[in-house]
Structures are given as structure tokens and as C-alpha cells.
mmCIF file of C-alpha atoms in Angstrom:
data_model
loop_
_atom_site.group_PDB
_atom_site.id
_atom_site.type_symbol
_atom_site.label_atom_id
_atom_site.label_comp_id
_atom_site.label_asym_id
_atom_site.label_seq_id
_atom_site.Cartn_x
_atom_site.Cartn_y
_atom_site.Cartn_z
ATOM 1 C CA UNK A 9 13.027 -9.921 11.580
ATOM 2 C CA UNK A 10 10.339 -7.175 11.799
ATOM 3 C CA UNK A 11 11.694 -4.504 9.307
ATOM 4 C CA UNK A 12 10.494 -1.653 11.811
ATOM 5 C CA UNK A 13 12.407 -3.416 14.773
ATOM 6 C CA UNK A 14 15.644 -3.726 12.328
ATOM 7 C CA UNK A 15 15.619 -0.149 11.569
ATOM 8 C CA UNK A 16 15.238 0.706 15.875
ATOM 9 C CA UNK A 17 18.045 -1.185 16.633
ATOM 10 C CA UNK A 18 20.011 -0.004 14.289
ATOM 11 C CA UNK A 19 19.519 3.819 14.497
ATOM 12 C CA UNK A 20 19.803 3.483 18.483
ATOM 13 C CA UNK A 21 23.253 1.538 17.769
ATOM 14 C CA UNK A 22 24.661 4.555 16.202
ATOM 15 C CA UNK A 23 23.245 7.433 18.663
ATOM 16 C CA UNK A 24 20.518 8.728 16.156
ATOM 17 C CA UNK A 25 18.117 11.207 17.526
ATOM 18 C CA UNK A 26 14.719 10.486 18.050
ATOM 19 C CA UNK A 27 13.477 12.505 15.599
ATOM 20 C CA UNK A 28 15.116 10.533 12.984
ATOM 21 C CA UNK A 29 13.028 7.203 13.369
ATOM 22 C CA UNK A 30 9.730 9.544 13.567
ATOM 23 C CA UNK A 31 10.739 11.149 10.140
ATOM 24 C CA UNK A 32 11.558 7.682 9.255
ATOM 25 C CA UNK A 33 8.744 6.369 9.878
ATOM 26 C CA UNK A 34 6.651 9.225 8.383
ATOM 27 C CA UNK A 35 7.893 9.002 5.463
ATOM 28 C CA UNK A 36 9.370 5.962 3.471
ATOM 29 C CA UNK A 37 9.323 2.427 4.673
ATOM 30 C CA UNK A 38 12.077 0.772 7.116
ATOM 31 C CA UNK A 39 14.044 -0.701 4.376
ATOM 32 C CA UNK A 40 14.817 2.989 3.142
ATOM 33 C CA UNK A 41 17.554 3.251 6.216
ATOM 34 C CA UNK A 42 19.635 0.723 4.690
ATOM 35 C CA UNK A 43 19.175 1.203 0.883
ATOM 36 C CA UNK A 44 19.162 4.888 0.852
ATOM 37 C CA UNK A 45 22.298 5.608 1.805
ATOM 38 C CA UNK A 46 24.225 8.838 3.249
ATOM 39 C CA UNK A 47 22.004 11.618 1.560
ATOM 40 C CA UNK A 48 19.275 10.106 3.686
ATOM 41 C CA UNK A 49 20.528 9.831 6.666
ATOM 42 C CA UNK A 50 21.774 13.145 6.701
ATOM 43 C CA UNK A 51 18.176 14.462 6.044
ATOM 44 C CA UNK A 52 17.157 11.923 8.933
ATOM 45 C CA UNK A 53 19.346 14.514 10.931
ATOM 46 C CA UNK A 54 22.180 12.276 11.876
ATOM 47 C CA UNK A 55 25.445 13.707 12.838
ATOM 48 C CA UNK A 56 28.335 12.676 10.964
ATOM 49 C CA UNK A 57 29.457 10.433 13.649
ATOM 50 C CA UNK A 58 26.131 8.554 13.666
ATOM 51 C CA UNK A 59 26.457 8.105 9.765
ATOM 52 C CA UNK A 60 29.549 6.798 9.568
ATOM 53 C CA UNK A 61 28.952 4.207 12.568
ATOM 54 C CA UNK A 62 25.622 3.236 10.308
ATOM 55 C CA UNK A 63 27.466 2.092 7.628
ATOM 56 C CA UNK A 64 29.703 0.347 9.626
ATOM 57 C CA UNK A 65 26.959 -1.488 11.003
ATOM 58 C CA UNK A 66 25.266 -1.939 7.815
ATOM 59 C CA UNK A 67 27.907 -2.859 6.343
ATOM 60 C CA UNK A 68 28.144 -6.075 8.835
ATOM 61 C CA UNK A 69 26.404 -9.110 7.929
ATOM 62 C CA UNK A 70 22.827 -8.898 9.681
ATOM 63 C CA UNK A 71 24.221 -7.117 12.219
ATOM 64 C CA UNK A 72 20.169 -6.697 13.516
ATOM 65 C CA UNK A 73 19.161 -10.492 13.682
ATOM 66 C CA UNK A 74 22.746 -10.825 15.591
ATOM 67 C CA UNK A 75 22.422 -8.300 17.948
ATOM 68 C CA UNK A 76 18.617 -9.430 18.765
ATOM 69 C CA UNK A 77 19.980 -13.453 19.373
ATOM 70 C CA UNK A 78 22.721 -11.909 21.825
ATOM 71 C CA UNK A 79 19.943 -9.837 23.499
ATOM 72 C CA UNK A 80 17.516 -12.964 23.876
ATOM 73 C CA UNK A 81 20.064 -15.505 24.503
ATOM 74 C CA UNK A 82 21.383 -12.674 27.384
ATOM 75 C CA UNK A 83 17.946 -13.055 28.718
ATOM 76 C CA UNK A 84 17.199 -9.679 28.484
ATOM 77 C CA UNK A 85 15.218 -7.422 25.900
ATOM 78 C CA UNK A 86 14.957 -4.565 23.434
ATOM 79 C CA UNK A 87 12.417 -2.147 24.531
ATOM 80 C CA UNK A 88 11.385 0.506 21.825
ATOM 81 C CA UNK A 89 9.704 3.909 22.210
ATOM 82 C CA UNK A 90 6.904 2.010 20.567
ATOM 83 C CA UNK A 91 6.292 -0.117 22.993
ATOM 84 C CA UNK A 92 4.123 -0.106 26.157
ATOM 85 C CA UNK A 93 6.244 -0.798 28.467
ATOM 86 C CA UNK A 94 9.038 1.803 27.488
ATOM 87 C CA UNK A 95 9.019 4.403 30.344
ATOM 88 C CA UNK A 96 6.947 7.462 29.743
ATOM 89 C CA UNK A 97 9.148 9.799 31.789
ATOM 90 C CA UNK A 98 12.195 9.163 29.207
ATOM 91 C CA UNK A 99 10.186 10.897 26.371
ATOM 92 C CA UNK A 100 10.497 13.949 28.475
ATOM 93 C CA UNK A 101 14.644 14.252 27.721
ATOM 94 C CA UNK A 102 15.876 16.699 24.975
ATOM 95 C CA UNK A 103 17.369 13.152 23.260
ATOM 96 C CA UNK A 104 15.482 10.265 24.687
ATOM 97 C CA UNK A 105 16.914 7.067 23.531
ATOM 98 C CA UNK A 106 14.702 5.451 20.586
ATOM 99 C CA UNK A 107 15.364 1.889 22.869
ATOM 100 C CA UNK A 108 16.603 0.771 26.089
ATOM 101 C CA UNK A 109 18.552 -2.913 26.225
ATOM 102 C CA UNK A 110 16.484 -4.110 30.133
ATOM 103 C CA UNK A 111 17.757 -7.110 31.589
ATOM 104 C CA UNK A 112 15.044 -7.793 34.658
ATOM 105 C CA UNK A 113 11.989 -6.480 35.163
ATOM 106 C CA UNK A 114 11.073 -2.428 34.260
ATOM 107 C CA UNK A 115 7.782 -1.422 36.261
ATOM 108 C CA UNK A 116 7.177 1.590 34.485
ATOM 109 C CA UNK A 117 3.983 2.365 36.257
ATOM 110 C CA UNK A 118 6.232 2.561 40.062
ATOM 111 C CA UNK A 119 7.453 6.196 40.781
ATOM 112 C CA UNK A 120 10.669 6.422 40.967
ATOM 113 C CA UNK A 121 13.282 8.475 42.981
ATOM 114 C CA UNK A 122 17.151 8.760 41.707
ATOM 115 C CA UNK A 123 19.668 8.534 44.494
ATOM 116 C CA UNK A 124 23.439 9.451 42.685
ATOM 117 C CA UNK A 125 26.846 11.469 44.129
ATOM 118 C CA UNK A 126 30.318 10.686 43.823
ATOM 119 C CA UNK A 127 32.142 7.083 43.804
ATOM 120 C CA UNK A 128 34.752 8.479 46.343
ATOM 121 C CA UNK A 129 32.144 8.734 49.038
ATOM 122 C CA UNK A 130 32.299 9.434 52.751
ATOM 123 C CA UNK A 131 31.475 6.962 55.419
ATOM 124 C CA UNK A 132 28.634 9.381 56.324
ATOM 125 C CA UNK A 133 27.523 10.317 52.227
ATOM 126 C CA UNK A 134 27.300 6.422 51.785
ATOM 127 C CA UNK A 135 25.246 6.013 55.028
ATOM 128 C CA UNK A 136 22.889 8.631 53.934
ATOM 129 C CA UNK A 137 22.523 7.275 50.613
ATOM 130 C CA UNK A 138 21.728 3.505 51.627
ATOM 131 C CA UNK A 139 19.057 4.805 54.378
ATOM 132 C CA UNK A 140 17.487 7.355 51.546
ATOM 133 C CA UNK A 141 17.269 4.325 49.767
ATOM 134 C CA UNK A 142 15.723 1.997 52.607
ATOM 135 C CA UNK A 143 13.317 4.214 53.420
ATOM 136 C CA UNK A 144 11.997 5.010 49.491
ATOM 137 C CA UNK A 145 11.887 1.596 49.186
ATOM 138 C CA UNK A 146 9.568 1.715 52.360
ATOM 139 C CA UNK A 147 7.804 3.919 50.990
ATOM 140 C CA UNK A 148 6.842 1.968 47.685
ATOM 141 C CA UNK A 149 9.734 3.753 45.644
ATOM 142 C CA UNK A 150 11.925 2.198 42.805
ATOM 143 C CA UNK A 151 15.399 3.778 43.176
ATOM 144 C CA UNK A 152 17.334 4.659 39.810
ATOM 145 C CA UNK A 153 20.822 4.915 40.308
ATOM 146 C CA UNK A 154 24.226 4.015 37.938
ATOM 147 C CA UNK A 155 25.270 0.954 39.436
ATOM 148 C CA UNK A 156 28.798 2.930 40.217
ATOM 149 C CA UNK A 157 30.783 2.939 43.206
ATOM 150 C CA UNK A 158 29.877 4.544 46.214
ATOM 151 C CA UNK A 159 27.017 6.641 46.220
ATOM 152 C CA UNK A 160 24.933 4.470 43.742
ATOM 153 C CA UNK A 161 25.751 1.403 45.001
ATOM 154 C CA UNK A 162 24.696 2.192 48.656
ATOM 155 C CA UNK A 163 21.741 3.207 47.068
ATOM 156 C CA UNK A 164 20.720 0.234 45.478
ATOM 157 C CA UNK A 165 21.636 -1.987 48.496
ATOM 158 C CA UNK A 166 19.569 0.032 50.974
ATOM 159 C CA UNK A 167 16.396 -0.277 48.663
ATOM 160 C CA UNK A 168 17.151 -3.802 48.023
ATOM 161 C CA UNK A 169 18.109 -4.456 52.144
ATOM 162 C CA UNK A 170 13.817 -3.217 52.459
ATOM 163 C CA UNK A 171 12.758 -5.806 49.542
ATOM 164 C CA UNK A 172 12.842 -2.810 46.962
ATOM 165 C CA UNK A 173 13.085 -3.017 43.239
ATOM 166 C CA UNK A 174 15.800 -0.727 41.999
ATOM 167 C CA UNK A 175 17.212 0.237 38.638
ATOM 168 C CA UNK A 176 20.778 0.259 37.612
ATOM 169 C CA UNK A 177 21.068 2.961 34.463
ATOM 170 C CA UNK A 178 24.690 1.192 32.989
ATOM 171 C CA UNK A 179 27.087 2.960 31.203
ATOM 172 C CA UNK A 180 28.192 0.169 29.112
ATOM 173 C CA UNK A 181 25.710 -2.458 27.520
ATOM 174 C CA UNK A 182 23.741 -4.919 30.108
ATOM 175 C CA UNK A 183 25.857 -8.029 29.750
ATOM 176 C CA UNK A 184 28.637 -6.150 30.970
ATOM 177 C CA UNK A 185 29.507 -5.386 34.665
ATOM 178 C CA UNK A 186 31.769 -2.290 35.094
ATOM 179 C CA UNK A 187 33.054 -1.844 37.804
ATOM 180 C CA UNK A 188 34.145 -5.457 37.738
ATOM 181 C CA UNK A 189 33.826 -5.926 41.898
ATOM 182 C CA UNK A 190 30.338 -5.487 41.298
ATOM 183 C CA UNK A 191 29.231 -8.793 39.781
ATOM 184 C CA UNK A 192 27.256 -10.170 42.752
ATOM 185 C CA UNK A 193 25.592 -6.181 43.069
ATOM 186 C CA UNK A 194 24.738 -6.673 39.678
ATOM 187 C CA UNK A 195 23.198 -9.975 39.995
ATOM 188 C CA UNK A 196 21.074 -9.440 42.912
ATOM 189 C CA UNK A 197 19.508 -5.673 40.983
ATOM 190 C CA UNK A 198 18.549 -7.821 37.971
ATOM 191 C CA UNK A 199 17.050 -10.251 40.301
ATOM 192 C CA UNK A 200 15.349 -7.543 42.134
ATOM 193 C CA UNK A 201 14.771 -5.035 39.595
ATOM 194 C CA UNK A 202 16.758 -4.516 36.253
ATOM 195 C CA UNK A 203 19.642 -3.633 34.371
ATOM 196 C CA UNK A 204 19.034 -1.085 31.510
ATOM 197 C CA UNK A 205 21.192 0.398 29.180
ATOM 198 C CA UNK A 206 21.180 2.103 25.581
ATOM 199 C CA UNK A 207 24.179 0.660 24.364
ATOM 200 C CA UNK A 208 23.801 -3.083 22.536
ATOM 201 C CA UNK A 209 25.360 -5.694 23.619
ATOM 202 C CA UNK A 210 29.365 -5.949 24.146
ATOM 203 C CA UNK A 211 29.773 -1.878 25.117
ATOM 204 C CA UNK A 212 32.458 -1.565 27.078
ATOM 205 C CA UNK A 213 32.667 1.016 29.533
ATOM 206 C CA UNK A 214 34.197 4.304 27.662
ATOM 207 C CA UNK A 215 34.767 7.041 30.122
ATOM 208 C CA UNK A 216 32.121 9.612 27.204
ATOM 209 C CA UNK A 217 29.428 7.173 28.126
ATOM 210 C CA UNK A 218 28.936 7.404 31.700
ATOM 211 C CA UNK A 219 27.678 10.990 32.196
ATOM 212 C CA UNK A 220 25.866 10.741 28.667
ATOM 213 C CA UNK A 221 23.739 7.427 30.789
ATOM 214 C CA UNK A 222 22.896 10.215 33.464
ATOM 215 C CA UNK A 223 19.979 11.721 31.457
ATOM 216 C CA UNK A 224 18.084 8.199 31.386
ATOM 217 C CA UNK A 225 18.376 8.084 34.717
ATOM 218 C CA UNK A 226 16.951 11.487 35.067
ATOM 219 C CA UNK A 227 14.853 10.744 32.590
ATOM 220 C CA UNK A 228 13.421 7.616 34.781
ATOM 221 C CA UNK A 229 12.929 9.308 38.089
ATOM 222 C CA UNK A 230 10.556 11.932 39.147
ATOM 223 C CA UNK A 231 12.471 13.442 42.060
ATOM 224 C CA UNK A 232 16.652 12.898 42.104
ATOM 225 C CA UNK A 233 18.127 12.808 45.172
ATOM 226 C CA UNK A 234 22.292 14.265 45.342
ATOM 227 C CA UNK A 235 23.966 12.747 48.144
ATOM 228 C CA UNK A 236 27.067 13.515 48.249
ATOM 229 C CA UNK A 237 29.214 15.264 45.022
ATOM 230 C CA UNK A 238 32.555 17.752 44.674
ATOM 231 C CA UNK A 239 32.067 20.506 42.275
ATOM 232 C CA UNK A 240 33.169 18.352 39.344
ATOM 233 C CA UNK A 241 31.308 15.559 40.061
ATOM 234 C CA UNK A 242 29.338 13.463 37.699
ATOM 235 C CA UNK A 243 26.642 13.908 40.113
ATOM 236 C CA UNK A 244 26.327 17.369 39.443
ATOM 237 C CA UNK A 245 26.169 16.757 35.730
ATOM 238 C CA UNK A 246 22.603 14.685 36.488
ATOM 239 C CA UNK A 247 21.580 17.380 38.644
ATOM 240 C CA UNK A 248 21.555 20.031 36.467
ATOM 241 C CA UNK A 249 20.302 17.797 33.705
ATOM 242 C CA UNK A 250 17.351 17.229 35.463
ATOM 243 C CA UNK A 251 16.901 20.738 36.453
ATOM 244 C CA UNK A 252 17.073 21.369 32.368
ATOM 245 C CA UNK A 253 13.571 19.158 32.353
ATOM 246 C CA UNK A 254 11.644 20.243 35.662
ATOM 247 C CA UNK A 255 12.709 17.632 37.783
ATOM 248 C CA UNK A 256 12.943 18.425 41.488
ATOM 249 C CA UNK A 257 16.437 18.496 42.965
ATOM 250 C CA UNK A 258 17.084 17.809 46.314
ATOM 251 C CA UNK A 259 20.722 17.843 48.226
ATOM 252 C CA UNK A 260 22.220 16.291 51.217
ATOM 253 C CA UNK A 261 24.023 18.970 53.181
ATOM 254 C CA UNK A 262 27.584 18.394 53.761
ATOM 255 C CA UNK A 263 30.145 20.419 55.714
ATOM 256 C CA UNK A 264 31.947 22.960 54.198
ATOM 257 C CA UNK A 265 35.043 21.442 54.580
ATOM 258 C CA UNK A 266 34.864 18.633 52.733
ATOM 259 C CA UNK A 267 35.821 18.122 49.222
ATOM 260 C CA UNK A 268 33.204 15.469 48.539
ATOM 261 C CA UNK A 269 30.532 18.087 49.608
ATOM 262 C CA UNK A 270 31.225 20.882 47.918
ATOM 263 C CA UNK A 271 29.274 20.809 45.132
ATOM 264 C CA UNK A 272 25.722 19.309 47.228
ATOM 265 C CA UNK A 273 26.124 22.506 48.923
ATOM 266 C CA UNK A 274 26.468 24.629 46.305
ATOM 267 C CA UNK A 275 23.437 23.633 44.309
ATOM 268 C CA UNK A 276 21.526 24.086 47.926
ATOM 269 C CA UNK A 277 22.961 27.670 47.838
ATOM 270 C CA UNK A 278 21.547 27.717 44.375
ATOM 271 C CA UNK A 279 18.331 27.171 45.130
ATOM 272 C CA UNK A 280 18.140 23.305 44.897
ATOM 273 C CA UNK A 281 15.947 21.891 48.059
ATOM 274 C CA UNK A 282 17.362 20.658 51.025
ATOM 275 C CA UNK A 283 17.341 17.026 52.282
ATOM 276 C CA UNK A 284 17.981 18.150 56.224
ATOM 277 C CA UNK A 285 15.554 14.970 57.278
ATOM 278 C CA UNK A 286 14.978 11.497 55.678
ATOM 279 C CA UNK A 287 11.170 11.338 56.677
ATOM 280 C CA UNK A 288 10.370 14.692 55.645
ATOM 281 C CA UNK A 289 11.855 14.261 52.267
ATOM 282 C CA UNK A 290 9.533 11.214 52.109
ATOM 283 C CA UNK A 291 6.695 12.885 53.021
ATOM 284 C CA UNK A 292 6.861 15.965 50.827
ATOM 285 C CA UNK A 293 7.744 13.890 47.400
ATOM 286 C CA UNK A 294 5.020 11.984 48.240
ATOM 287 C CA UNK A 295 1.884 13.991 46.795
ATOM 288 C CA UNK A 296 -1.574 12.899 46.167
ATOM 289 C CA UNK A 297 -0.942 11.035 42.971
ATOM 290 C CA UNK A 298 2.578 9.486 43.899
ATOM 291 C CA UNK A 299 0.271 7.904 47.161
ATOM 292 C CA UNK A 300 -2.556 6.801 45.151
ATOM 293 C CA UNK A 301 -0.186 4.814 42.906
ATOM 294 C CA UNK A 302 1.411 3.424 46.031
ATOM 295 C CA UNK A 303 -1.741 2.415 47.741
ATOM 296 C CA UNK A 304 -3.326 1.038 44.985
ATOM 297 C CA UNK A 305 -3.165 -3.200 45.526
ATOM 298 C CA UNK A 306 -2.391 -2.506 49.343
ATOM 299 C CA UNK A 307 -6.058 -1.097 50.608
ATOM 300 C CA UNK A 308 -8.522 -3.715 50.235
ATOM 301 C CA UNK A 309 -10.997 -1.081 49.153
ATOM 302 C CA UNK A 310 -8.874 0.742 46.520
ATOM 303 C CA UNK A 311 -9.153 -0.941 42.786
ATOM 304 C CA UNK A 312 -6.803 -3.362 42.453
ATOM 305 C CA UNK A 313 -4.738 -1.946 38.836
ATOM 306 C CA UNK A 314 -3.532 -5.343 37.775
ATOM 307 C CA UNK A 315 -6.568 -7.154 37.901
ATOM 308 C CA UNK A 316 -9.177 -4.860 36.719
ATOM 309 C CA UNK A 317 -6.472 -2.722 34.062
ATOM 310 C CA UNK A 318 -5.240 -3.405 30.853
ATOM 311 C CA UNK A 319 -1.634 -2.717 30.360
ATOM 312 C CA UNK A 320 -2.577 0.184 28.138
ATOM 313 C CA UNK A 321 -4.837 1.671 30.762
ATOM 314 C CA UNK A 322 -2.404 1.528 33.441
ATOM 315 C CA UNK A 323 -0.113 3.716 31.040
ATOM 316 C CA UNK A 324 -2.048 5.805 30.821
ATOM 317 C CA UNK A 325 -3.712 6.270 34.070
ATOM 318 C CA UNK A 326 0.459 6.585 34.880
ATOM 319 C CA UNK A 327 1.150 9.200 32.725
ATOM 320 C CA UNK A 328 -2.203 11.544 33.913
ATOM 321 C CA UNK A 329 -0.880 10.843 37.598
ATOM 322 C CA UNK A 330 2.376 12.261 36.374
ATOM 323 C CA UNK A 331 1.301 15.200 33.964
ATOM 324 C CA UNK A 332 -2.672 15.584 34.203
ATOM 325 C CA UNK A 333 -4.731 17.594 32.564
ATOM 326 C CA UNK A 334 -3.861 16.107 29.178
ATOM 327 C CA UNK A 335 -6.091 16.312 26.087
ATOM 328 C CA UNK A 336 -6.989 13.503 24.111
ATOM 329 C CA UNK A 337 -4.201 14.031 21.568
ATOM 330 C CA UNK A 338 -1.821 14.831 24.301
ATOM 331 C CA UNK A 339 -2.421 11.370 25.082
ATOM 332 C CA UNK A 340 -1.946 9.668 21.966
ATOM 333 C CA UNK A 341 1.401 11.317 21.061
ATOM 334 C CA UNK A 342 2.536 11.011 25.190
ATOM 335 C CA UNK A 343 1.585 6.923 25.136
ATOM 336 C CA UNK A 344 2.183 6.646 21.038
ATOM 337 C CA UNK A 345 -1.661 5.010 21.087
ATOM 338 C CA UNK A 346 -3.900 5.778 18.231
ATOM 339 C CA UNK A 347 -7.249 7.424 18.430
ATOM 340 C CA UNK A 348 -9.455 4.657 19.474
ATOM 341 C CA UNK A 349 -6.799 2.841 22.171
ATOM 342 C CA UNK A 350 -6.110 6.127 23.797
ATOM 343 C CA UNK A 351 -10.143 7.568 24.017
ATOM 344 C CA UNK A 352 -11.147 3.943 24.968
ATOM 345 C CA UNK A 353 -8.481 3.496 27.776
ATOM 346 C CA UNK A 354 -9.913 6.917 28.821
ATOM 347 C CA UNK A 355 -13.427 6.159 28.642
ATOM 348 C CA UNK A 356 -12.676 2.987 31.231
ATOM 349 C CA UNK A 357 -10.470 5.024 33.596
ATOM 350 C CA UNK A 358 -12.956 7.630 33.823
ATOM 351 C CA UNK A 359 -15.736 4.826 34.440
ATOM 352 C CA UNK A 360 -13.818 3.623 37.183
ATOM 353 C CA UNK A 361 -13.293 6.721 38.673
ATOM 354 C CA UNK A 362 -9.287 6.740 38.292
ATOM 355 C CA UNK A 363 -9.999 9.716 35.777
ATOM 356 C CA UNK A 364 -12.036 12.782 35.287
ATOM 357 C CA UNK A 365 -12.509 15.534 32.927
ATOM 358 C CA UNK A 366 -10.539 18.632 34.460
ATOM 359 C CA UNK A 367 -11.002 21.209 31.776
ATOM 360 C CA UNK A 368 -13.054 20.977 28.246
ATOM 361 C CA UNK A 369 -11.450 17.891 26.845
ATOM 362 C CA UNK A 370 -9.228 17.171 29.217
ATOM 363 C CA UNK A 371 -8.253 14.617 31.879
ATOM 364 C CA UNK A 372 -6.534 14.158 35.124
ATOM 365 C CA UNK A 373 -6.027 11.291 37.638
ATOM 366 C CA UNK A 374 -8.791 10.971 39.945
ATOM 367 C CA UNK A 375 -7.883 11.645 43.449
#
């Protein structure tokens, strides 16, 4: 096994910080993490927690090559923050995880929209949710949701119901289904879309790890979408987690009677924004760049991206729609490219007019 890989899997296994595999791999090679012992990985910044499961883990017989034949006899995969296809957005978290176990397939270059609330829905907060979800999935929207009852799980059906892709952000590991009634939902998402956890293989479902899973699904989605929640909702927990990184909020009103609606109507009276009409919503999250990465493949005189782009390129042409005006070495440390990838992949969007220089140095989506 790849001594770099070894050294991922092992440090996301035990909750390290992201910060520890870049000082990691800064400094000393791979094999350091498992001969240097505790004095290390304290300096790596791991909490004593995340030290002591280490050596557990170490400790096991090649617990690595293991965990990677579970993972690829699972039929699913380890995706690093090294890798291409590991979603830009999650790098945007205060603790993004250093890899996500993805069971089905991730488009990372599709915007995404989060649709979550409470798992003791209403008739009405469930309705809401599955046409939010129809209608993003109309729109050419993946919807990112927990794979929980209620809320998320009308969701993902009414994205599906359109012939959407959707993402279900687990809080156990991918080749578990929690709650257990939702085998076949499962199925059909990693048909249609994909599992994705940070937990390897064999988590079960400890109640710690569900609202701790609600930052990668913030971290996912550009826009999230709270249909229905009480005060002490998990719900509310993404919400405000995705307030922490500049992600826009938006609320279902509820009356002010009900329980279940409390806390949607409170973060409206807060100053989150209010989802009063499904088509509006639509239309206002749906700027110039989200529409030029919808249209893109659909109008026969728009650049078709997965014929004429590399998988680099599209990356990066994903990450100025989302940011823009980036410099070159915002670039390289946003898509983890080196010098030449990133100013080459530029140097072809910009030819193809899907780029431009906005600013001395820097670049932004073309419109």
C-alpha cells in the first residue's frame, strides 16, 4: 500500500485535524506516523482522544491494507483531500475531514443545495421538503441531506422522484444503514447518487456522530435549505454551522404553534432568509455562475465541459464559479495542484473563454 494513503486513512480513522497530515507531510515521511510514536503525534496536534485511538489502530495488524479491502470489496472508495475529485467546498469547514468513505458516484463539479429539519416531521414540513427537493432537482441541483428520517428522507425522494442525483452525508460508515427501515432508500441514493461518510467501515451509528456529520453536509452544499426544526433540533445545529462559514440560510415558515416549527421561525426572526415560495427560492439561488454550470452540456452552443475539459480544468473552472477572483496561488493551495497544473488549467480556461483575468493576476469564471 501507498505509504501516503496508509498514513490518510489512518489519521482520518482517529479524528485528526487536517492540519496534522499537512505538517505531516511537510515534514518527515509517512512512515514517521507509525514509528514515531506519542511525542509526535502530539506535535501533529492530535487531541488525546485521537492519540490513543492511533495506537489502537496501529497497534492492529495492517489495520490500513484491511480497511482499504473492506472499502473495495464494499464497492465503494476512499477519497483524500489530495485527490481531484474530493469536493472543494469541504476545505472551506473549520475541520474538514482529511477523507470521505463515497459509495456511488460524487459529482463534485454539480452545485448543490442541502435540504435538512427534524425526523419528527409534519405532514406539511415533509411535503415541503420532498417538493424543495423535486424542484432543485429540476433545476439541475444535487440535494445533500443525512439520509435520516423525515425531513431528509423526503428530501432525497423528491430529487430522486425528478431523476436527481442526491447525497446522503451518513452518520455511521457507508456499509451501514441506520435507520434500519431505510435499506431500499439507501439503495436507490447510491444508485442515483452516493453514500458518503468519514467514518471507515463498520461505524455504527453513535448518537456524538450524527450532528458532528452535519458540517460535511454543510460543507457540500452552497445554499442549505431548513424545513422544518424545534429549537433543539439537529437541524438547527447545521444551520448555524453553516452560517459560521458564509453559507446562505434559508427557512420554511411554520406556524407559531407548532413545536416542530419553532426553531425555522426563529432563525427567520434572526435574520436567516425566508423560503415563502418554492420557485422564487429557485430563482434567486440560482445566480449567473450556478446557471452557467447548469446549462453547460444542455445548450447546443455552450462548450460541452466533459468533452473538451480535463478533470483538473473542470475543478478548477468549479471552484472560480464558486469563489472567483482567485490568484494563481489561491488556486494551487484551493485545488492542491502545483504550479504548472494549476497556471496551465488556467491558461486553457481562459482560452476558451470559461475564464478571465478580473484583477492583476487574478481570475474569475467567465460569464
Amino acid at each position: 500500500m501507498n505509504e501516503f494513503l496508509k498514513a490518510k486513512l489512518l489519521l482520518n480513522a482517529c479524528k485528526a485535524p487536517l492540519s496534522a497530515w499537512e505538517k505531516l507531510r511537510g515534514g518527515d515521511a509517512p512512515e514517521a506516523l507509525w514509528n514515531g510514536g506519542e511525542d509526535l503525534w502530539r506535535k501533529l496536534g492530535l487531541r488525546p482522544s485521537s492519540c490513543a485511538r492511533l495506537g489502537e489502530l496501529i497497534g492492529e495488524r495492517d489495520w490500513p491494507e484491511r480497511e482499504l479491502a473492506r472499502v473495495e470489496s464494499f464497492g465503494a472508495r476512499f477519497v483524500t483531500v489530495d485527490d481531484a475529485d474530493y469536493p472543494v467546498r469541504l476545505k472551506d469547514l473549520n475541520a474538514p475531514p482529511i477523507g470521505i468513505y463515497v459509495k456511488g458516484e460524487l459529482d463534485v463539479l454539480k452545485p448543490c443545495l442541502a435540504i435538512v429539519g427534524t425526523r419528527r416531521c409534519s405532514r406539511y414540513g415533509s411535503a415541503v421538503a420532498e417538493a424543495i427537493g423535486r424542484s432543485a432537482a429540476r433545476a439541475g441541483y444535487r440535494v445533500v441531506s443525512g439520509g435520516a428520517k423525515g425531513i431528509d428522507a423526503a428530501g432525497h425522494r423528491g430529487c430522486m422522484a425528478e431523476g436527481g442525483a442526491t447525497t446522503a452525508v451518513l452518520g455511521t460508515a457507508v456499509d451501514r444503514v441506520y435507520p434500519a427501515e431505510h435499506h431500499r432508500l439507501f439503495h436507490e441514493i447510491q444508485e442515483k447518487g452516493a453514500l458518503v461518510s468519514e467514518y471507515p467501515m463498520g461505524t455504527g451509528g453513535d448518537p456524538w456522530r450524527f450532528p458532528d456529520r452535519n458540517r460535511v453536509i454543510v460543507g457540500l452544499s452552497k445554499h442549505v435549505v431548513l424545513a422544518e426544526s424545534p429549537e433543539d433540533g439537529g437541524g438547527m445545529i447545521t444551520a448555524r454551522l453553516g452560517l459560521e462559514i458564509g453559507r446562505e440560510i434559508w427557512c420554511v415558515p411554520g406556524r407559531i404553534t407548532d413545536d416542530a416549527s419553532k426553531g425555522t421561525n426563529s432563525l427567520i426572526r434572526d435574520g436567516a432568509n425566508p423560503l415563502i415560495d418554492i420557485d422564487d427560492f429557485i430563482g434567486r439561488i440560482s445566480g449567473k455562475y450556478g446557471q452557467l454550470l447548469l446549462e453547460f452540456g444542455n445548450d447546443s452552443s455552450a462548450p460541452q465541459l466533459s468533452e473538451s475539459l480535463s478533470e483538473k480544468e473542470k475543478l478548477i473552472l468549479s471552484l472560480l464559479q464558486r469563489k472567483g477572483n482567485r490568484t494563481l496561488d489561491d488556486v494551487m493551495k484551493e485545488s492542491g495542484f502545483g504550479f504548472a497544473e494549476a497556471q496551465s488549467c488556467l491558461i486553457t480556461l481562459c482560452a476558451a473563454a470559461l475564464a478571465y483575468e478580473s484583477g492583476p493576476g487574478r481570475y474569475s469564471a467567465g460569464l
